[in-house]
Structure formats: C-alpha cells, structure tokens
N, CA, C and O atoms as a DFTB+ gen file, in Angstrom:
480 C
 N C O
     1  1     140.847      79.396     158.580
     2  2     141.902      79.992     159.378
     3  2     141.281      81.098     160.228
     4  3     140.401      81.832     159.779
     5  1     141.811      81.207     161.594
     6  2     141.683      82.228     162.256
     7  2     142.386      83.205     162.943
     8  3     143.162      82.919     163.855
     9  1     142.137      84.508     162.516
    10  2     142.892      85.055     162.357
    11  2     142.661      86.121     163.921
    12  3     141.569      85.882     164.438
    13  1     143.531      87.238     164.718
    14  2     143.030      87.868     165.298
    15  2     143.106      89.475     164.733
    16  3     143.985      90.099     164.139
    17  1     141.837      89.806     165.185
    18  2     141.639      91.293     164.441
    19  2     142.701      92.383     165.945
    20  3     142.296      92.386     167.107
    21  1     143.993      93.159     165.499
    22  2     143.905      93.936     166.362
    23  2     143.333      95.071     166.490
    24  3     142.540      95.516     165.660
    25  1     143.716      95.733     167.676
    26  2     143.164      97.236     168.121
    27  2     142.359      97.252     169.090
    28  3     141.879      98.385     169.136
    29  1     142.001      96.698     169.786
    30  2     140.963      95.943     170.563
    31  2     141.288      96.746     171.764
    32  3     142.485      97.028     171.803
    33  1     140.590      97.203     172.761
    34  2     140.973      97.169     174.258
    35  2     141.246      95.940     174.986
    36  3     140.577      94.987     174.585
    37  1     141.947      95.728     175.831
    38  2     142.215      94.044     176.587
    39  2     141.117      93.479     176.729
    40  3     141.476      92.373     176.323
    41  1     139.579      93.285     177.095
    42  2     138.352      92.808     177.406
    43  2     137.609      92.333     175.926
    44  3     136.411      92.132     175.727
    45  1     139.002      92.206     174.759
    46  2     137.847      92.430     173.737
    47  2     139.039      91.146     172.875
    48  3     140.238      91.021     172.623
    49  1     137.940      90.524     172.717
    50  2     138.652      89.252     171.801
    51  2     138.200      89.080     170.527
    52  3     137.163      88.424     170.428
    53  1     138.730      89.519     169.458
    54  2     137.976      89.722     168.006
    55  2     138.762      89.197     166.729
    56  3     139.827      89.670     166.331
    57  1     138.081      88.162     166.161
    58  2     138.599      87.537     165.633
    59  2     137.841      87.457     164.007
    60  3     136.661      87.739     163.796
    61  1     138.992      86.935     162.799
    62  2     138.494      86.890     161.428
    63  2     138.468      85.701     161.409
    64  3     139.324      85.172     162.119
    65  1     137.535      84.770     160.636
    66  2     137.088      83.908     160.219
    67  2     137.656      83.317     158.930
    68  3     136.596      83.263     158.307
    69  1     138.486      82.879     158.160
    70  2     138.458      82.709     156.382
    71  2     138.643      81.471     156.032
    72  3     138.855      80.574     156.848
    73  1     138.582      81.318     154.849
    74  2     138.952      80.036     154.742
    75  2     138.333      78.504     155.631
    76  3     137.156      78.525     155.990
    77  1     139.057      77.437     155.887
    78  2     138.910      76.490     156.506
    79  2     139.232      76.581     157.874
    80  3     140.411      76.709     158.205
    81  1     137.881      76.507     159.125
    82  2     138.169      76.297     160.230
    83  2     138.360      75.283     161.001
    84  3     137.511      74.393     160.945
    85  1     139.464      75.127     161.894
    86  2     139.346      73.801     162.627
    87  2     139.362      73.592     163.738
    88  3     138.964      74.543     164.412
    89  1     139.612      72.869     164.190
    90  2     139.959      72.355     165.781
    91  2     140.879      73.326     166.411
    92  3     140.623      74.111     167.324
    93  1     142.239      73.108     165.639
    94  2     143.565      73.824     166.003
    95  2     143.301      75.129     166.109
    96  3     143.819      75.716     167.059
    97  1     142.545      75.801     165.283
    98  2     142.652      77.151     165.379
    99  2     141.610      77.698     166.297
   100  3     141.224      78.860     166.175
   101  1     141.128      76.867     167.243
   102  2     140.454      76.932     168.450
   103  2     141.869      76.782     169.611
   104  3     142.128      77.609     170.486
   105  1     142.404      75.913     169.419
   106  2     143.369      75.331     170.799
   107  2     144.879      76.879     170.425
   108  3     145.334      77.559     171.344
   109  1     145.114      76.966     169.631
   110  2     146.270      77.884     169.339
   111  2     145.810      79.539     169.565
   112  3     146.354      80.341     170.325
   113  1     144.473      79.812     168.533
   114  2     144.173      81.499     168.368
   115  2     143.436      81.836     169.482
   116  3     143.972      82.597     170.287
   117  1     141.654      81.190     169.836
   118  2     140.533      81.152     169.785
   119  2     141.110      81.497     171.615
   120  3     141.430      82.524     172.213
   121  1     141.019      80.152     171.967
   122  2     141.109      79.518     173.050
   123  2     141.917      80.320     173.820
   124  3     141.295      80.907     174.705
   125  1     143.349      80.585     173.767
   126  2     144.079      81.402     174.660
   127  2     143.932      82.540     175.120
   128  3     144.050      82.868     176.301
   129  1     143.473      83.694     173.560
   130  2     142.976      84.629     173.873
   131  2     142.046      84.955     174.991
   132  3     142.268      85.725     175.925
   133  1     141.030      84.293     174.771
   134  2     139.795      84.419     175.310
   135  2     140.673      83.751     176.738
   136  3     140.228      84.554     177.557
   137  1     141.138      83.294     177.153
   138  2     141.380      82.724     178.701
   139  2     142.114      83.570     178.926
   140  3     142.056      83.733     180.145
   141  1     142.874      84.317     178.467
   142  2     143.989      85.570     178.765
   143  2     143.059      86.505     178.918
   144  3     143.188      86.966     180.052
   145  1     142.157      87.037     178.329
   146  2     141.126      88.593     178.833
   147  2     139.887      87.636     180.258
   148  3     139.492      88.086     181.334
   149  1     139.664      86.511     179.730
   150  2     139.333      86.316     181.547
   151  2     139.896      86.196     182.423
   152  3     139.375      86.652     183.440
   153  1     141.270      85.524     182.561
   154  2     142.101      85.969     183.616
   155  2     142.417      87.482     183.736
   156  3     142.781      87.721     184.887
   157  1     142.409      88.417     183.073
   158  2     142.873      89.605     183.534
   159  2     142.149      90.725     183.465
   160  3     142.430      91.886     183.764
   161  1     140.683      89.978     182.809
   162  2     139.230      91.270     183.326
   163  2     138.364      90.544     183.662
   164  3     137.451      91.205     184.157
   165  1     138.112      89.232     183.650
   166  2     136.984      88.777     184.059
   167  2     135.439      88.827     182.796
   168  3     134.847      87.995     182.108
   169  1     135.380      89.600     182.934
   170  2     133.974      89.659     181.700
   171  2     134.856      89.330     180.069
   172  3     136.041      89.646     179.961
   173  1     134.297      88.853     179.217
   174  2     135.155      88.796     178.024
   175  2     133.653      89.608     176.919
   176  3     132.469      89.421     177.199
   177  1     134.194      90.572     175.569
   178  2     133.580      91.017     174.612
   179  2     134.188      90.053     173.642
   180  3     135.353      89.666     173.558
   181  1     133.041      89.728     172.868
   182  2     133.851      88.643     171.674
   183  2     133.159      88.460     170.363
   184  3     132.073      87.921     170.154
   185  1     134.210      89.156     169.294
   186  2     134.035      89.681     168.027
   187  2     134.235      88.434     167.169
   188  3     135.363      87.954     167.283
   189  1     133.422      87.804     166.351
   190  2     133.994      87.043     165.268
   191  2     133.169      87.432     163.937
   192  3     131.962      87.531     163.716
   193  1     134.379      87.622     163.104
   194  2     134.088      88.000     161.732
   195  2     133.784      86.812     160.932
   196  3     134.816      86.158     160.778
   197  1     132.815      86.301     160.389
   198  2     133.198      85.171     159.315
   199  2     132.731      85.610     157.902
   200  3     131.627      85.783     157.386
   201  1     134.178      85.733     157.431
   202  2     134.335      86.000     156.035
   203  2     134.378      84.499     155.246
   204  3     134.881      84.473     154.122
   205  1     133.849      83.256     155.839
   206  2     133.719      81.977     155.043
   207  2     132.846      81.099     155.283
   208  3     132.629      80.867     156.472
   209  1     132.214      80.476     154.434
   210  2     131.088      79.488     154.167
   211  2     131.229      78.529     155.564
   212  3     132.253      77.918     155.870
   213  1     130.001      78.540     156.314
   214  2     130.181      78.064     157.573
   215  2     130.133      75.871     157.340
   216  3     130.081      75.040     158.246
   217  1     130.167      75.684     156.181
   218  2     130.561      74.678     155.341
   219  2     131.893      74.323     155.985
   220  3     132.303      73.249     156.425
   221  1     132.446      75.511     155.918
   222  2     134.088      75.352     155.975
   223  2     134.985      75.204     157.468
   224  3     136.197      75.332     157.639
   225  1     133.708      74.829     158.635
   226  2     134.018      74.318     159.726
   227  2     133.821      73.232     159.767
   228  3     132.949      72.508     159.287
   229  1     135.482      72.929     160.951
   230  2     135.024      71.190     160.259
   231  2     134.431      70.505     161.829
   232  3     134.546      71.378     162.690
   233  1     133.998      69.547     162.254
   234  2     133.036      68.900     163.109
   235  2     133.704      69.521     164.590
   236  3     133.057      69.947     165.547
   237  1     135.511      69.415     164.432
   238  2     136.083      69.770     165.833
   239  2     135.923      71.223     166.291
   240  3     135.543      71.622     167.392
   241  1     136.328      71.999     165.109
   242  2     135.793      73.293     165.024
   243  2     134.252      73.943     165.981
   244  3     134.233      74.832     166.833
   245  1     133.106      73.125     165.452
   246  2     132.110      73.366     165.776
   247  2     132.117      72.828     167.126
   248  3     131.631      73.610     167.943
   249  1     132.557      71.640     167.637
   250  2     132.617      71.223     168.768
   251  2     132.922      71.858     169.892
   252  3     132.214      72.062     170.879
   253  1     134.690      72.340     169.549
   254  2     135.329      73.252     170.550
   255  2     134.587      74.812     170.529
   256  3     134.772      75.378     171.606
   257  1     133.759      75.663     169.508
   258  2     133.447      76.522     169.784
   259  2     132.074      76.247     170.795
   260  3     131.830      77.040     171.705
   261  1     131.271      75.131     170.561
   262  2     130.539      74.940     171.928
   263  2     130.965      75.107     173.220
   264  3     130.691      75.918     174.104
   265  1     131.988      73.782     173.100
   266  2     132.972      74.006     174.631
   267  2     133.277      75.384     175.335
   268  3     133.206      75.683     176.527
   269  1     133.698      76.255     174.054
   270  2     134.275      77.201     174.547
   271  2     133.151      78.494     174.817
   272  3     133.459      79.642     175.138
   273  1     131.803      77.974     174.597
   274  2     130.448      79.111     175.113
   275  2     130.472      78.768     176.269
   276  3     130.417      79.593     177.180
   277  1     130.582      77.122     176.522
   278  2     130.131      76.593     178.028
   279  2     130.644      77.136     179.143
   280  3     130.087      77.613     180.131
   281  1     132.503      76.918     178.677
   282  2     133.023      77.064     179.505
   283  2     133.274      78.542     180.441
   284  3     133.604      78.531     181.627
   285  1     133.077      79.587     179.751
   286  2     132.456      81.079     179.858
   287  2     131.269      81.623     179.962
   288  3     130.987      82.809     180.137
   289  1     130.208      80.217     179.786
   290  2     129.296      80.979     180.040
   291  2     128.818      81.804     180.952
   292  3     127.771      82.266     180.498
   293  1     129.103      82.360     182.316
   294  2     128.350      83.275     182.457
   295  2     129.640      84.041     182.617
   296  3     129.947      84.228     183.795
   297  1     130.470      84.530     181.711
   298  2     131.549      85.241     181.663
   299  2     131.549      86.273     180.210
   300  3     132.398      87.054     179.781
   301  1     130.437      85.944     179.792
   302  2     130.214      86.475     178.068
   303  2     129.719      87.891     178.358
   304  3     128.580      87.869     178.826
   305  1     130.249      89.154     178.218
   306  2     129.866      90.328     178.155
   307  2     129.108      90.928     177.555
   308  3     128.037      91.421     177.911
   309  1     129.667      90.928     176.494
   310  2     129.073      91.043     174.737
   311  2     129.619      90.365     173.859
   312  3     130.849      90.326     173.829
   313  1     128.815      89.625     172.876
   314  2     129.051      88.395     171.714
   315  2     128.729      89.336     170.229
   316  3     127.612      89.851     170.175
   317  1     129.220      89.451     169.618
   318  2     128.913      89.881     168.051
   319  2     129.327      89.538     166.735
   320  3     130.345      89.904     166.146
   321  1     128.389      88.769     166.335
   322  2     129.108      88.178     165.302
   323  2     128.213      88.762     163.663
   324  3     127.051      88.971     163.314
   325  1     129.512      88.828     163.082
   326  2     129.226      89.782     162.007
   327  2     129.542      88.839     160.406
   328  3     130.687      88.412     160.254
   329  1     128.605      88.597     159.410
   330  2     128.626      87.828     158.387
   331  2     127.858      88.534     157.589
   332  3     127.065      89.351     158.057
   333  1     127.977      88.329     156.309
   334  2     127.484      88.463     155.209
   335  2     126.173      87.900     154.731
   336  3     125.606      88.269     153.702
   337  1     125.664      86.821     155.701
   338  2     124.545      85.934     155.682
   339  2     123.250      87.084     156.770
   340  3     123.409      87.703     157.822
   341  1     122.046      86.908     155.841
   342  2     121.098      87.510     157.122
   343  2     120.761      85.857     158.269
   344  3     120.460      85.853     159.462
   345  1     120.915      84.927     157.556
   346  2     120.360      83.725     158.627
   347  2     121.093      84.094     159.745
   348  3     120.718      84.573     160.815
   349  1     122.307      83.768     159.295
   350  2     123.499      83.799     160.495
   351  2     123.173      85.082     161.446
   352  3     123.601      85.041     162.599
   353  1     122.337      86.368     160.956
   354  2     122.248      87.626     161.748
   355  2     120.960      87.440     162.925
   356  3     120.860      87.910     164.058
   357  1     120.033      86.540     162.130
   358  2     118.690      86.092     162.650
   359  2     119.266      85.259     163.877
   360  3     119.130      85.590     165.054
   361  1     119.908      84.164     163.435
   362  2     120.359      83.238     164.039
   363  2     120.810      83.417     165.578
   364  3     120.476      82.773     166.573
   365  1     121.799      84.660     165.412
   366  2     122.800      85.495     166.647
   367  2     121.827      86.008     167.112
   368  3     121.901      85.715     168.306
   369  1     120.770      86.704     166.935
   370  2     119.855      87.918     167.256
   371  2     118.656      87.175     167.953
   372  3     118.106      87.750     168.892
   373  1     118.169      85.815     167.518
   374  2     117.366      85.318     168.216
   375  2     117.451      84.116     169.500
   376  3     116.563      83.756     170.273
   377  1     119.009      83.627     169.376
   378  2     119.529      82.361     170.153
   379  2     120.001      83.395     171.189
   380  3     119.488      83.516     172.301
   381  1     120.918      84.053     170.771
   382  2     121.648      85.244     171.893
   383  2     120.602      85.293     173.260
   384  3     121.081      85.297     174.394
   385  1     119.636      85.318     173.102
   386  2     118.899      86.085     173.905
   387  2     118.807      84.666     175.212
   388  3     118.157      84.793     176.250
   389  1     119.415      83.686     174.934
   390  2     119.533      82.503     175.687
   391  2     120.837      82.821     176.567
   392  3     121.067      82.260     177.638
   393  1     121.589      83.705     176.031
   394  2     122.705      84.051     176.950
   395  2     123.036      85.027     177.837
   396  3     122.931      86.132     177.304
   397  1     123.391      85.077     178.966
   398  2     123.505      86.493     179.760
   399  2     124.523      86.835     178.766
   400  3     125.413      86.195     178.207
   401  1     123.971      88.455     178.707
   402  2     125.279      89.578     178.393
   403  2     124.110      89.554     177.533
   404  3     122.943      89.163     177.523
   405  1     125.647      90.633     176.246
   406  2     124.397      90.988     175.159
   407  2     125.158      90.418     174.457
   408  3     126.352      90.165     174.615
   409  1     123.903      90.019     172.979
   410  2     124.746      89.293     172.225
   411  2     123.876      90.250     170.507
   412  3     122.762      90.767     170.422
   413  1     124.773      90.149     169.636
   414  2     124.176      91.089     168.611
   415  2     124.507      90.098     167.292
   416  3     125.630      89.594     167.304
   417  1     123.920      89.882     166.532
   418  2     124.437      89.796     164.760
   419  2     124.250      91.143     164.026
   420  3     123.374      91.982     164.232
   421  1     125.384      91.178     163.012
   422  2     125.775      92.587     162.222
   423  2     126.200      91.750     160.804
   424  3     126.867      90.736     160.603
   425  1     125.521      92.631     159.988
   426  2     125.751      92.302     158.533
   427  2     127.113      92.715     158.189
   428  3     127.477      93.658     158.892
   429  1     128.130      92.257     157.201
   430  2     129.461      92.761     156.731
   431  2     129.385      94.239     156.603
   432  3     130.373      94.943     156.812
   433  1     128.169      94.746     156.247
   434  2     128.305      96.080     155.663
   435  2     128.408      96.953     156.950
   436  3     128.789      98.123     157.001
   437  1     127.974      96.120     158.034
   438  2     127.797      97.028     159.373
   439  2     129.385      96.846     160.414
   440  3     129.630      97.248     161.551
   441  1     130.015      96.265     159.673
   442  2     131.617      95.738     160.798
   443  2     132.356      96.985     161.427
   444  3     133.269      96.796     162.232
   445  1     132.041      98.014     161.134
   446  2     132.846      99.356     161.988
   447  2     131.592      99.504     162.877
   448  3     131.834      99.615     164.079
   449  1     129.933      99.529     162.396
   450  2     129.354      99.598     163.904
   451  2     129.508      98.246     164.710
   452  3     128.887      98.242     165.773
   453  1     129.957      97.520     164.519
   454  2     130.156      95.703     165.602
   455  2     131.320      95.992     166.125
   456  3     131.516      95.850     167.333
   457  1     132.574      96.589     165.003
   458  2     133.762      96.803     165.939
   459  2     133.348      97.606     167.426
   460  3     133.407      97.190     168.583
   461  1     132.925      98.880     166.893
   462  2     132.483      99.790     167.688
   463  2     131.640      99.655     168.929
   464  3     131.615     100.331     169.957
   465  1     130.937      98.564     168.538
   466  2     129.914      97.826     170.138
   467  2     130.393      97.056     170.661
   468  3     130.426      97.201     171.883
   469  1     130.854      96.163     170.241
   470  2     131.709      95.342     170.850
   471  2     132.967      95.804     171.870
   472  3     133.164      95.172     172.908
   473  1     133.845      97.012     171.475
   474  2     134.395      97.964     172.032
   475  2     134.242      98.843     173.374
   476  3     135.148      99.143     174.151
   477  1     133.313      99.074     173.432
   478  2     132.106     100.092     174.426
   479  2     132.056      98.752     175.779
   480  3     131.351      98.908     176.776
C-alpha cells in the first residue's frame, strides 16, 4: 500500500511504502500526485519511504514506477529514497547519478534528514 506522507511544500511528492505494492497504487496515489506538482511547479522533489520487503512489489508495480521515471525524466528535481536496507541506499546513491537532479538514498534512521532535503 501506498500511502502519502503529508506536510510537504507543493513541489514535494512523498510517499510511504508498506505492505503489498501494486499497479493501482501507482494509477490512484503515485501517479496523480506527481502530475499535479508538475503541472503546477514544473520540477517535482520525490520522497519514497519503503517500510516493506521490495518482494512485496508486484511486476505492475515495478513496471509503472519505470514508466513513471521516464515519463519525468528530465523533470526530477530531487529523488530520495529512504529504507532500512544499505543495498537499496548503495543502489539510489550509485544509479541516481544516471539522472539529472539530485538523487540521494537515506537509511530509516536518517528519515527527518531525507524529509528535510527533499524539502529544501
């Protein structure tokens, strides 16, 4: 499930991760958001928390979150994604660098400094 984190300034799309992700919760949460702060700032910041076993995405899931790098790509401001896994931190920290903007991985223990950059 995905959830949206508020408090955000409008440019900032930040989202929780739990449980089972899917397709839908790309086309309903994911998806709108993020097309609502590019229509109305243009650059998008984009927070995802995953508090669940990346097991627990299912094929459409993974699909549409491709789609949805493509389709923004050069619209990505700042990307930060924050997990409990160091791969997943390696992962963000070394692929990122394939994307304009900035892109960061943050350990769980670090989620008030990711809120906080992501923010800025």
């Amino acid at each position: 499930m995905i959830e949206v984190i508020p408090g955000f300034p409008p440019n900032v799309a930040a989202f929780n991760a739990t449980g089972k992700i899917t397709g839908q919760d790309y086309d309903e949460i994911i998806n709108p958001l993020v097309k609502k702060i590019y229509d109305e700032c243009g650059k998008i910041n984009y927070l995802l928390v995953i508090k669940t076993s990346l097991e627990n995405y299912n094929f459409e899931a993974w699909l549409k979150d491709a789609i949805l790098g493509f389709v923004y790509f050069t619209e990505w401001k700042k990307i930060g994604i924050v997990s409990n896994k160091r791969s997943i931190k390696r992962f963000t920290d070394i692929f990122g660098k394939l994307l304009p903007g900035s892109t960061k991985g943050f350990m769980m223990e670090d989620l008030d400094i990711a809120k906080k950059w992501i923010a800025d």
